[in-house]
mmCIF file of C-alpha atoms in Angstrom:
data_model
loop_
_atom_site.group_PDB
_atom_site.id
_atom_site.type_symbol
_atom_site.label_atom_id
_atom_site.label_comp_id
_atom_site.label_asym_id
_atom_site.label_seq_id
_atom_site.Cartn_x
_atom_site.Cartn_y
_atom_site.Cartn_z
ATOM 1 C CA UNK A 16 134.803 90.056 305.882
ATOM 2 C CA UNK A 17 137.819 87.888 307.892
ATOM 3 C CA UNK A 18 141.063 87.769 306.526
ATOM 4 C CA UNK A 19 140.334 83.686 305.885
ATOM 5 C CA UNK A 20 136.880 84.056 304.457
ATOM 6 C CA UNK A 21 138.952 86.790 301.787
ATOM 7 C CA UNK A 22 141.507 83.713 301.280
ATOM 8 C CA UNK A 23 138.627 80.924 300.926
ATOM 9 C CA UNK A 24 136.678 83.228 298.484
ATOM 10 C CA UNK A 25 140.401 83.499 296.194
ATOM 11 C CA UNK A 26 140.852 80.284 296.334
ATOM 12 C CA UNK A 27 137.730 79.264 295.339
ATOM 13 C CA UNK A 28 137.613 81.938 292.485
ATOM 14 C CA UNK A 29 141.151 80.719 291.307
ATOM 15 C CA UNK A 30 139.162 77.188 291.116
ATOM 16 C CA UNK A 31 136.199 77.950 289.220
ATOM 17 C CA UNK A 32 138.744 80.559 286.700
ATOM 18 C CA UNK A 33 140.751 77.329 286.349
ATOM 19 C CA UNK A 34 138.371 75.015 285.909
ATOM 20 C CA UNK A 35 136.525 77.238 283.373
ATOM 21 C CA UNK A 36 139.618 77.357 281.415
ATOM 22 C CA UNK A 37 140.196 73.843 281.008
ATOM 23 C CA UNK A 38 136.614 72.783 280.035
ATOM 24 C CA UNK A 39 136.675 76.529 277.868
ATOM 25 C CA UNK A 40 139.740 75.326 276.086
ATOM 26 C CA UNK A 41 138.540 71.907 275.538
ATOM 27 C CA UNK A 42 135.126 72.439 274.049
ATOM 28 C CA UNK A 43 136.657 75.609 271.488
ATOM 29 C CA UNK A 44 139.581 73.582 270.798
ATOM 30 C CA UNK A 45 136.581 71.130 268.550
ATOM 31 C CA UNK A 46 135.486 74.011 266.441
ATOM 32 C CA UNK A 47 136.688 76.207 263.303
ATOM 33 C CA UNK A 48 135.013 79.583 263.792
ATOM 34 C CA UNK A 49 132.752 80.601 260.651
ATOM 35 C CA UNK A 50 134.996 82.122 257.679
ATOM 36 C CA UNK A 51 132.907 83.105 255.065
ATOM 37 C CA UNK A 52 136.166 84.139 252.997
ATOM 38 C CA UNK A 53 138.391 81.192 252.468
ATOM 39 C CA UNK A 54 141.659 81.385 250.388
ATOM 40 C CA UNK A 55 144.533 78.783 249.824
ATOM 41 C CA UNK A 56 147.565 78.866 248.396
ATOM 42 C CA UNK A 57 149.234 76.234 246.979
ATOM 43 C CA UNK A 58 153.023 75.798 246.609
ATOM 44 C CA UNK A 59 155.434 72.704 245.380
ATOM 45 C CA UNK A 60 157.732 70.187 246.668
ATOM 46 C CA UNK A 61 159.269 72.028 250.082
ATOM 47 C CA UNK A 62 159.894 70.269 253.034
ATOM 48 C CA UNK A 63 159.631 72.241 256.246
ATOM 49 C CA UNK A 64 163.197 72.732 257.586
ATOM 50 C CA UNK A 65 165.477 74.963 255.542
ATOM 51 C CA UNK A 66 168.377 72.159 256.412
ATOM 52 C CA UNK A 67 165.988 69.509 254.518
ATOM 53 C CA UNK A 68 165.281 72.215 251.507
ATOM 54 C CA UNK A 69 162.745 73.578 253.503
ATOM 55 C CA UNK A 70 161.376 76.966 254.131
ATOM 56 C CA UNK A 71 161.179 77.311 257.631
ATOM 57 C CA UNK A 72 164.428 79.766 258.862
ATOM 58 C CA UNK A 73 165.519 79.952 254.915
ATOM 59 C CA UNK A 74 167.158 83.208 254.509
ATOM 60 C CA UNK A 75 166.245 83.269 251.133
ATOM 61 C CA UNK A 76 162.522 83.562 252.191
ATOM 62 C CA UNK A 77 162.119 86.831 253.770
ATOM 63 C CA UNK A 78 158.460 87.531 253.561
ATOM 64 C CA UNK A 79 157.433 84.034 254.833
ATOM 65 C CA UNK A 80 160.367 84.273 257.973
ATOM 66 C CA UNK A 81 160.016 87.525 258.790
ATOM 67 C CA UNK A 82 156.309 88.640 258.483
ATOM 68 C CA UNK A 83 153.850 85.557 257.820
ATOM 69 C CA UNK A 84 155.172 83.423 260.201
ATOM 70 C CA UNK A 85 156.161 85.588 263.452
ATOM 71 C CA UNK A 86 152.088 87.626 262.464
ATOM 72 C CA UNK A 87 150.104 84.134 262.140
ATOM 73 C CA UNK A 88 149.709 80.242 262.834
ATOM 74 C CA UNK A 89 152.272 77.724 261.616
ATOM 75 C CA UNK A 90 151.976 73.995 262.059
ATOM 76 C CA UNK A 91 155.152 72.086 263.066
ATOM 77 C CA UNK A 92 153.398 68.890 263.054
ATOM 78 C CA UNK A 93 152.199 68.882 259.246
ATOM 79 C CA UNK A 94 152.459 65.538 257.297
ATOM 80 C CA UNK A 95 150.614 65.181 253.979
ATOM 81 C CA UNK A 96 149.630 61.828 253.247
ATOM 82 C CA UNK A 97 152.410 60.398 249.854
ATOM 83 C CA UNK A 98 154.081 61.900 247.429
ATOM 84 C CA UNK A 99 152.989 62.701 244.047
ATOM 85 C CA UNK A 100 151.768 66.137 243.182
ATOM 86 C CA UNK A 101 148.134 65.653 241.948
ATOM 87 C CA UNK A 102 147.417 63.099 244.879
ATOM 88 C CA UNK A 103 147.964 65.597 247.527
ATOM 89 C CA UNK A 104 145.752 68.479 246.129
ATOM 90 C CA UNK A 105 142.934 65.379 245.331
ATOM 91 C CA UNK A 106 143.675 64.924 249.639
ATOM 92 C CA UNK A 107 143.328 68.639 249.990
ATOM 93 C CA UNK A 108 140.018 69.064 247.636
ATOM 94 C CA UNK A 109 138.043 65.621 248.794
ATOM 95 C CA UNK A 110 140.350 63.769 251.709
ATOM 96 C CA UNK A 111 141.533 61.335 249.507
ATOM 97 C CA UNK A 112 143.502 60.497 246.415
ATOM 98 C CA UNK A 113 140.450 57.759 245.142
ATOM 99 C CA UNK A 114 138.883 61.013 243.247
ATOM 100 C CA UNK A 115 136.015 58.754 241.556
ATOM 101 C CA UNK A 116 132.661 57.226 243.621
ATOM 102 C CA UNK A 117 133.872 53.538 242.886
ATOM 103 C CA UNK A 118 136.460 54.762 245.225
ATOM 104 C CA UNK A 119 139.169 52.561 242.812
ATOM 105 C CA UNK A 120 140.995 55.083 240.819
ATOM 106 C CA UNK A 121 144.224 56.779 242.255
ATOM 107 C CA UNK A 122 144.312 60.595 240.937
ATOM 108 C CA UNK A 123 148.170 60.747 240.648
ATOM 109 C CA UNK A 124 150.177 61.354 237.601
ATOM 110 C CA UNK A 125 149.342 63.733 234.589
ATOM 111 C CA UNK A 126 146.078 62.130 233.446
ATOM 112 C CA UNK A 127 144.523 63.224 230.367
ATOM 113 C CA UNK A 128 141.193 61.332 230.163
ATOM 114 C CA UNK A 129 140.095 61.739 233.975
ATOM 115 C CA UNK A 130 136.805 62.511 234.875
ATOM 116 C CA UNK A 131 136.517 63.042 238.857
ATOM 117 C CA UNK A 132 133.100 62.313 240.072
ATOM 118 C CA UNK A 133 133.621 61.859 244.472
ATOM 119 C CA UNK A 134 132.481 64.750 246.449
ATOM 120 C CA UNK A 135 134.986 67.660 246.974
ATOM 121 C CA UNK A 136 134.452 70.734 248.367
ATOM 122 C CA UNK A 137 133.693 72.701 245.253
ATOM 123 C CA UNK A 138 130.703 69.948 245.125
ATOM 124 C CA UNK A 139 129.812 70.690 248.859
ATOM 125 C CA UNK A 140 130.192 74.874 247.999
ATOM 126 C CA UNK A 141 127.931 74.465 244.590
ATOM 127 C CA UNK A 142 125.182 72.530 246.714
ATOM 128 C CA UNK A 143 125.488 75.044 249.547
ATOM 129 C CA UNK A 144 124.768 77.621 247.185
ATOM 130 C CA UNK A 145 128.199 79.380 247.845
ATOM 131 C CA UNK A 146 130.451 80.575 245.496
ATOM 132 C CA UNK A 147 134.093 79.624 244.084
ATOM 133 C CA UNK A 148 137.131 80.196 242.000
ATOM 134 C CA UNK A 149 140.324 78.515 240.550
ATOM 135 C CA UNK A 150 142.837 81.446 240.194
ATOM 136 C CA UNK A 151 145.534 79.966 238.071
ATOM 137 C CA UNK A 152 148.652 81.527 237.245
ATOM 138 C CA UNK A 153 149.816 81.372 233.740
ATOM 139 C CA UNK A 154 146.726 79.529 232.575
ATOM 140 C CA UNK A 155 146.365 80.223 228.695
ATOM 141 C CA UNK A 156 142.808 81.319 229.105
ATOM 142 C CA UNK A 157 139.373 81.488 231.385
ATOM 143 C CA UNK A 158 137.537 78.036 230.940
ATOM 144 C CA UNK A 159 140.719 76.707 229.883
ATOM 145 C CA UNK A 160 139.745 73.096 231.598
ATOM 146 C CA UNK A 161 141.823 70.894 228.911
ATOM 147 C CA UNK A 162 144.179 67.922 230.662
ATOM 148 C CA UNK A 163 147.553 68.284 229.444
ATOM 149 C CA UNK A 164 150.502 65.368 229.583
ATOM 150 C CA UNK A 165 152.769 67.912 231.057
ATOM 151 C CA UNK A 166 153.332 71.450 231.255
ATOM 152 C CA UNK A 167 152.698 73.928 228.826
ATOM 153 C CA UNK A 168 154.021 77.649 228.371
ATOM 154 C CA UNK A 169 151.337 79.323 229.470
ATOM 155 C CA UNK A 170 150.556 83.279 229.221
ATOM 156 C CA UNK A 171 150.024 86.203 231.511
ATOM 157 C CA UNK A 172 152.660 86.186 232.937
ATOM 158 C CA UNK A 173 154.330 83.867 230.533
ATOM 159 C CA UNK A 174 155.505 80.397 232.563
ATOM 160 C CA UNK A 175 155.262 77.001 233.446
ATOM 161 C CA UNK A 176 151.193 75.789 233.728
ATOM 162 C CA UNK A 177 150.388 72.413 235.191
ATOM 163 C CA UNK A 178 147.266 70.459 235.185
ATOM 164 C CA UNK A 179 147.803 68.132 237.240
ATOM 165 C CA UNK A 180 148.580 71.357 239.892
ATOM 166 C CA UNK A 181 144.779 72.958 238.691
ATOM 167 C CA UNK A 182 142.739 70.563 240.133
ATOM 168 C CA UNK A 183 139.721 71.993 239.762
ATOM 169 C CA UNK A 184 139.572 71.387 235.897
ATOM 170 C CA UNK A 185 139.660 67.395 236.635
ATOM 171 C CA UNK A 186 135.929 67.572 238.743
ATOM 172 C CA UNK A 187 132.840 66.554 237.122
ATOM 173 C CA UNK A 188 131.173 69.722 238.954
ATOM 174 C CA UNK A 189 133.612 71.552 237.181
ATOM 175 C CA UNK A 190 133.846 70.124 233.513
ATOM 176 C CA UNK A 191 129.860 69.480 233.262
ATOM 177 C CA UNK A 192 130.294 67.010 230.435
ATOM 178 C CA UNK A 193 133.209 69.028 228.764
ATOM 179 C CA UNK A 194 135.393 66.091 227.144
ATOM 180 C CA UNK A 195 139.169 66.497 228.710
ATOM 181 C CA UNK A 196 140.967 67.475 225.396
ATOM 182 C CA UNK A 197 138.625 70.597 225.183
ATOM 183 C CA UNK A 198 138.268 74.387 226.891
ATOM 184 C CA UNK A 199 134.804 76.025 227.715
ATOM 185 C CA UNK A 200 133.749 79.319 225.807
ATOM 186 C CA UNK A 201 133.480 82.112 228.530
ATOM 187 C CA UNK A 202 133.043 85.023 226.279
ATOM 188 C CA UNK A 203 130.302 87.313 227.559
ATOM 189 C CA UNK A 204 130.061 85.447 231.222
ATOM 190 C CA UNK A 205 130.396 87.485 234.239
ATOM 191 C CA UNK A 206 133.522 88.732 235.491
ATOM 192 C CA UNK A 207 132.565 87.702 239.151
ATOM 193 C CA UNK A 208 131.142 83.900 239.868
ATOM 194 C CA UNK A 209 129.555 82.258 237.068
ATOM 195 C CA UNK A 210 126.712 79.594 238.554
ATOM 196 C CA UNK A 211 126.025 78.510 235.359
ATOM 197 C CA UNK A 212 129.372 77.413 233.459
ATOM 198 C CA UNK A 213 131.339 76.278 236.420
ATOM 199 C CA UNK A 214 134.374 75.879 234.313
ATOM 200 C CA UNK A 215 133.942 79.745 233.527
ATOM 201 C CA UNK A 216 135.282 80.243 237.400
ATOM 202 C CA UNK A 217 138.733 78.417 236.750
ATOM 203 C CA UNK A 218 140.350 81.972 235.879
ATOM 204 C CA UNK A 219 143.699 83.522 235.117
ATOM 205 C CA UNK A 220 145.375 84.433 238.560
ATOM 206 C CA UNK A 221 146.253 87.760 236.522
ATOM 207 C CA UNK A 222 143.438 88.394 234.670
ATOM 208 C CA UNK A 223 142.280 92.260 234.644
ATOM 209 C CA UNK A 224 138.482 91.272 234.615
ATOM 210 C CA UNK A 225 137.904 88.183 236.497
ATOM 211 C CA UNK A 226 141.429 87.832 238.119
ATOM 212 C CA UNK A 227 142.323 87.684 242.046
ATOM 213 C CA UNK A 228 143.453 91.305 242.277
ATOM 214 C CA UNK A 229 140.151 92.139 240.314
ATOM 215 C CA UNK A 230 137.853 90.342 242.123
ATOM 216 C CA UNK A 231 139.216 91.777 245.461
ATOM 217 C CA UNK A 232 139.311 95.451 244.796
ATOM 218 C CA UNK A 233 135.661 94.678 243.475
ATOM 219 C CA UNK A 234 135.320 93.194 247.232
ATOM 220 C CA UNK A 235 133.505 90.152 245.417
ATOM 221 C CA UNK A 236 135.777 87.425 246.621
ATOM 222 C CA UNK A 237 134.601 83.989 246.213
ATOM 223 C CA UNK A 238 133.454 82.012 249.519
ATOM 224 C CA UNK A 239 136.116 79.528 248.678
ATOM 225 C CA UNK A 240 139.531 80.775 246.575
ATOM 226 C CA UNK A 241 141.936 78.416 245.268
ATOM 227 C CA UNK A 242 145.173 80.207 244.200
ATOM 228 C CA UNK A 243 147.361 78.327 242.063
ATOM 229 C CA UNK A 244 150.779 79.816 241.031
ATOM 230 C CA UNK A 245 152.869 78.804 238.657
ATOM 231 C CA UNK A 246 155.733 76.484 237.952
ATOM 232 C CA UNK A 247 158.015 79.029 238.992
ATOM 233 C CA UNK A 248 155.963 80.796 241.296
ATOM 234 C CA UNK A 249 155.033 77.672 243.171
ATOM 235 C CA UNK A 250 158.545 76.629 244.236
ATOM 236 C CA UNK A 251 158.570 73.433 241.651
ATOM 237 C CA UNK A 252 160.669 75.016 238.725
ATOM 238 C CA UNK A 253 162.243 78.211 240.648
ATOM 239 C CA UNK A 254 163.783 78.293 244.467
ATOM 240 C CA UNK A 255 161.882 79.285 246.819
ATOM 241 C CA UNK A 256 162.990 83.035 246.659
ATOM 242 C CA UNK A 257 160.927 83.306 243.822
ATOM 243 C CA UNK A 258 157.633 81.849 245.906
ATOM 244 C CA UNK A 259 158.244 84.145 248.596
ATOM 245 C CA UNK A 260 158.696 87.190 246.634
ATOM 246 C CA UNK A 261 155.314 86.001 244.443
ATOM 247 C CA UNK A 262 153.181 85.913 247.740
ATOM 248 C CA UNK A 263 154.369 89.596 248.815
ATOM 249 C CA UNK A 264 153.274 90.945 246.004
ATOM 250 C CA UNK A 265 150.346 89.038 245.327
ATOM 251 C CA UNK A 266 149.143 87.720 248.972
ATOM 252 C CA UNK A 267 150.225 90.559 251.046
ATOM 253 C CA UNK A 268 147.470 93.363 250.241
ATOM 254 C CA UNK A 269 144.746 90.460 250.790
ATOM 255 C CA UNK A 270 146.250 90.613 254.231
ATOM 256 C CA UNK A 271 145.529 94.035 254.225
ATOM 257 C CA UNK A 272 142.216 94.133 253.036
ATOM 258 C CA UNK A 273 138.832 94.161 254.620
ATOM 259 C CA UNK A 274 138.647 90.378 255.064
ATOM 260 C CA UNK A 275 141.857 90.113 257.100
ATOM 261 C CA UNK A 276 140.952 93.112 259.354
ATOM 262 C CA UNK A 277 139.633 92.833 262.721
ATOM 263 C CA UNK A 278 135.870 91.927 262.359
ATOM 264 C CA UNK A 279 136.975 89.859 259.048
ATOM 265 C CA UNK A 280 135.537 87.221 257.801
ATOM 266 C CA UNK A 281 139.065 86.116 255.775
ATOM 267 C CA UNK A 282 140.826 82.740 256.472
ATOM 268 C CA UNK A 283 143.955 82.381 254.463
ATOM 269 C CA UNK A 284 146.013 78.808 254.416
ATOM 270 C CA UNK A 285 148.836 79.018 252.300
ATOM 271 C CA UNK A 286 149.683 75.312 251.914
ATOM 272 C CA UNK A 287 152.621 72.694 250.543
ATOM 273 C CA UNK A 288 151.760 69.802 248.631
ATOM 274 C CA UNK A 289 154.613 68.109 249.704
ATOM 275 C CA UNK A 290 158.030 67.828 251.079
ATOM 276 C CA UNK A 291 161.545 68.183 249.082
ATOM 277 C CA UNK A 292 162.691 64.711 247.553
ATOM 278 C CA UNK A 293 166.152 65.756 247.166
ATOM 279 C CA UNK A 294 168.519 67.827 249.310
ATOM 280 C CA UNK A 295 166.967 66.361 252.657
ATOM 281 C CA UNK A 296 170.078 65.435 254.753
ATOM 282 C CA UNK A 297 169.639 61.568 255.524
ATOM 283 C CA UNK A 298 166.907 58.872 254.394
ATOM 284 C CA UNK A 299 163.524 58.874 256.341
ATOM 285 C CA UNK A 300 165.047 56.695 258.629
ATOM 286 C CA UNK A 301 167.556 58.569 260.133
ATOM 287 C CA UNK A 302 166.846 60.941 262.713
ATOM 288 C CA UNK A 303 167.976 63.988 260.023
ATOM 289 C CA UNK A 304 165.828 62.707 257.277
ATOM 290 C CA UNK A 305 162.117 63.656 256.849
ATOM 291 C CA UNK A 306 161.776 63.938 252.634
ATOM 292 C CA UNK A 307 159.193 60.836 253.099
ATOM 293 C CA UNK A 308 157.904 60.938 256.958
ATOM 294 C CA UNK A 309 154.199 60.179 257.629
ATOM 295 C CA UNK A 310 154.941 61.219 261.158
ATOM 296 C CA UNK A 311 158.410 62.331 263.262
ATOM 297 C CA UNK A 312 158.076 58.257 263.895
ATOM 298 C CA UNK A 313 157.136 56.599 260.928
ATOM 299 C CA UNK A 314 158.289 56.598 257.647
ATOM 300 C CA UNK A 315 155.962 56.006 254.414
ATOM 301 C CA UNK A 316 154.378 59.468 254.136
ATOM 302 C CA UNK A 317 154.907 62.664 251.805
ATOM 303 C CA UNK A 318 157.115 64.194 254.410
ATOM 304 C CA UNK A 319 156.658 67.156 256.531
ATOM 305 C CA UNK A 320 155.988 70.770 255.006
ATOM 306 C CA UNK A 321 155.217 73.797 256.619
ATOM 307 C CA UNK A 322 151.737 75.180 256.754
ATOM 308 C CA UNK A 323 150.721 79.015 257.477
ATOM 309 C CA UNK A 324 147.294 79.891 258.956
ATOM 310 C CA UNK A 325 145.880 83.649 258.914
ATOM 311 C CA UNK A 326 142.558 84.794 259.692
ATOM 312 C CA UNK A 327 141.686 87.830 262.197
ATOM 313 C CA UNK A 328 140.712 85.650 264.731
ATOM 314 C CA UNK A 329 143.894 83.339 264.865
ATOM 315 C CA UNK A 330 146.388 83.439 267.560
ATOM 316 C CA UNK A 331 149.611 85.537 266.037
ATOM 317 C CA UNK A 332 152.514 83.632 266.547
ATOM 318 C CA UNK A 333 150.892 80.892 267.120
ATOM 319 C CA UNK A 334 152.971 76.833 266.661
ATOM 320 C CA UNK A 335 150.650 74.188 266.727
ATOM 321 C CA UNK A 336 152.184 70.829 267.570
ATOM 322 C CA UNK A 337 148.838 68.843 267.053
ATOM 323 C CA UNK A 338 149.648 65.957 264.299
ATOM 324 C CA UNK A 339 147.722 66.774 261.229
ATOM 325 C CA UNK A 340 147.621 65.361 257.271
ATOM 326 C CA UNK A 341 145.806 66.796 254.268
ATOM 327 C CA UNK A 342 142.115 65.532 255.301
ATOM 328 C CA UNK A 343 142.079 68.248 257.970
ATOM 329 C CA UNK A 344 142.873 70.816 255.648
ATOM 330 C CA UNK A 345 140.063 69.904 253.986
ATOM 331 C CA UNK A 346 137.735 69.900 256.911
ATOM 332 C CA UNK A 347 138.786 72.663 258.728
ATOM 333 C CA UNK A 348 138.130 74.615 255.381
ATOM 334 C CA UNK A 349 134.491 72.999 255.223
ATOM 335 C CA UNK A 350 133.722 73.754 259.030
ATOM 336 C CA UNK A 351 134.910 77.247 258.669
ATOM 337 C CA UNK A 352 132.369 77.676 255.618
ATOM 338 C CA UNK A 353 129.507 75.791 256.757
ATOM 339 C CA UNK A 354 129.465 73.633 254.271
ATOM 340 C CA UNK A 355 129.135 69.721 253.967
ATOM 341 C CA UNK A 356 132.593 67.716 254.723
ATOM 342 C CA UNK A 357 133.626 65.567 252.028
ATOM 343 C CA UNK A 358 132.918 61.927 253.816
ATOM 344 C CA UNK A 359 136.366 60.786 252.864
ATOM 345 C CA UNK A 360 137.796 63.838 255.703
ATOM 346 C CA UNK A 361 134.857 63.054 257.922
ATOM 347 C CA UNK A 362 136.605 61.875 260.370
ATOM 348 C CA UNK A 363 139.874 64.312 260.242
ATOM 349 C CA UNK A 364 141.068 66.274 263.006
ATOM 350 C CA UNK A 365 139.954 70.001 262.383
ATOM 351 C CA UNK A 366 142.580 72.543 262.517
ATOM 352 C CA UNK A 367 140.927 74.636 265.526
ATOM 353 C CA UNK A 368 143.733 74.859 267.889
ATOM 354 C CA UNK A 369 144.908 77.870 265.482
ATOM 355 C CA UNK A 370 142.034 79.685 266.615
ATOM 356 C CA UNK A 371 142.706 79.431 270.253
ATOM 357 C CA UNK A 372 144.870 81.760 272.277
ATOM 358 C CA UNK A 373 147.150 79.469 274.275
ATOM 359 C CA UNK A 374 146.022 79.109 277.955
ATOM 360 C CA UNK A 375 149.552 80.923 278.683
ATOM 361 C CA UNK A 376 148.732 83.705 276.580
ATOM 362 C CA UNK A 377 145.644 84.811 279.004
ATOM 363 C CA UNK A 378 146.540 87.277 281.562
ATOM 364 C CA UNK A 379 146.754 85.715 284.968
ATOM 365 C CA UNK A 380 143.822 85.903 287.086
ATOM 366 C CA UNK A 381 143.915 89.332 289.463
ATOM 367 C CA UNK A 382 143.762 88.216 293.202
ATOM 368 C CA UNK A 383 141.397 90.647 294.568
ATOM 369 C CA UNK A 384 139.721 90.263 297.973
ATOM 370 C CA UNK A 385 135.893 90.706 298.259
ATOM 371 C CA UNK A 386 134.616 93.004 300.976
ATOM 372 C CA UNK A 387 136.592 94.167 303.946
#
């Protein structure tokens, strides 16, 4: 073969490796890979930056600097919607903070009489005939669905419980006519899902039966997890020192299991509800500010917190600068588990570019010439 048909034939293969790339890159970039395993984490009232009493660079937060977020995905560009606790984890659960069909009632606050009837995921996991759990740190007891005005001390380990930070127990799938001022009777149900009391899968985090530890040394993880720590735990009573040290010693071996190893099926999204109110250096509309951002432009929003994404498949190290608010949380978990998207996050961005090794992460193409 010439010397110039070699050079045409590079060029040309250089073309195509290009070209395949960019239309590669494109189409995976629209699609969460299945998960069959999905667990988040939910923590309190962090911004992202440790100058804005943030966790991102806080020396105080070891674990989450040093091994989560050098190992797995973080998104820079994270903005949940407002402020207000139970509003965000209503975005998280359905897309939106209207948690009833009339698509009227604003799920903020500490309610105590609140029945949520719109479609959430747990609905969309129930009807897919998957499989789910509330693991709740400090709740006083399995089935333990009653709406409380404020915190209460709560047991195993002894601390700070929230409702309004459960919000499983507010979801008509979930209560099943239970009237808000009462708990559900699990004595004698199963220790893994329950399909029959649903309330019966809102567990103690702790819990030597039916707990998170329990359920994954029994490898009988739920399809979808939601972890709920603490008031402490969470970040919203304690510093975050305290949340960091909680998810070393109770995330870290569900890194190390089965569902996180290569061939896994694990997706792991340990999330923030919203950003710091106080301690952020300037108001939202100074360039330091960003306690109430809805973008790095606009003001209005719950801020910007920091959001961690681990799964086998994810890029390591991985920043992803795409703008995203709570609805694509909750798509991105509904892609990855097959299940039917909540129409209020229908039209969210899903969170796939954390699945995507960066184009500049692919080994350059070998020049090679073909033939002599």
């Amino acid at each position: 073969m010439s010397a110039q048909r070699s050079r045409s034939l590079r060029v040309l293969i250089w073309g195509l490796a290009a070209a395949w790339l960019a239309a590669g890159s494109s189409l995976w970039a629209q699609t969460v890979p299945p998960h069959n395993h999905v667990v988040i984490v939910a923590f309190e009232n962090h911004s992202y930056e440790a100058s804005n009493n943030g966790v991102v660079g806080l020396s105080s937060a070891p674990y989450m600097n040093s091994t989560l977020i050098p190992s797995y995905g973080l998104a820079d560009q994270f903005y949940p919607n407002a402020h207000g606790s139970m509003s965000e984890y209503f975005y998280m659960l359905e897309g939106t903070p209207y948690c009833t069909t009339s698509g009227t009632v604003h799920c903020g606050g500490n309610p105590t009489n609140l029945v949520a009837d719109a479609d959430s995921l747990i609905r969309e996991v129930i009807t897919a005939g998957k499989t789910w759990k509330q693991y709740t740190d400090s709740l006083p007891s399995r089935g333990f669905i009653v709406e409380e005005p404020d915190w209460i001390a709560g047991s195993n380990p002894a601390g700070h419980y929230y409702s309004r930070h459960a919000p499983a127990i507010f979801l008509s799938d979930v209560r099943q006519g239970t009237p808000p001022d009462q708990a559900v009777d699990c004595t004698g149900e199963p220790n893994g899902y329950d399909a029959v009391k649903q309330a019966c899968n809102v567990v103690n985090f702790e819990d030597a039966a039916s707990g998170f530890q329990a359920d994954l040394d029994a490898g009988r993880l739920p399809n979808f997890s939601l972890v709920i720590p603490n008031g402490c735990n969470d970040a919203h009573d304690c510093g975050v020192s305290s949340a960091d040290a909680w998810l070393q010693a109770n995330i870290d071996p569900l890194l190390r299991s089965s569902y996180f190893q290569p061939g896994g099926d694990g997706l792991l999204i340990i999330w923030w509800d919203e950003g710091s109110l106080s301690g952020a250096s300037g108001t939202c509309a100074s360039s330091a500010g960003e306690d109430d951002r809805a973008s790095a432009t606009s003001c209005g929003g719950g801020g910007r917190t920091a959001l961690i994404v681990a799964a086998p498949d994810a890029a390591p190290g991985f920043h992803s600068q795409t703008y995203y608010q709570q609805p694509s949380v909750t798509r991105t978990i509904a892609n990855a588990l097959g299940i039917g998207v909540p129409p209020a996050a229908a039209s969210a961005t899903p969170m796939a570019d954390f699945f995507t090794t960066p184009t500049s992460n692919i080994a350059p193409w070998q020049e090679t010439d073909i033939g002599a």
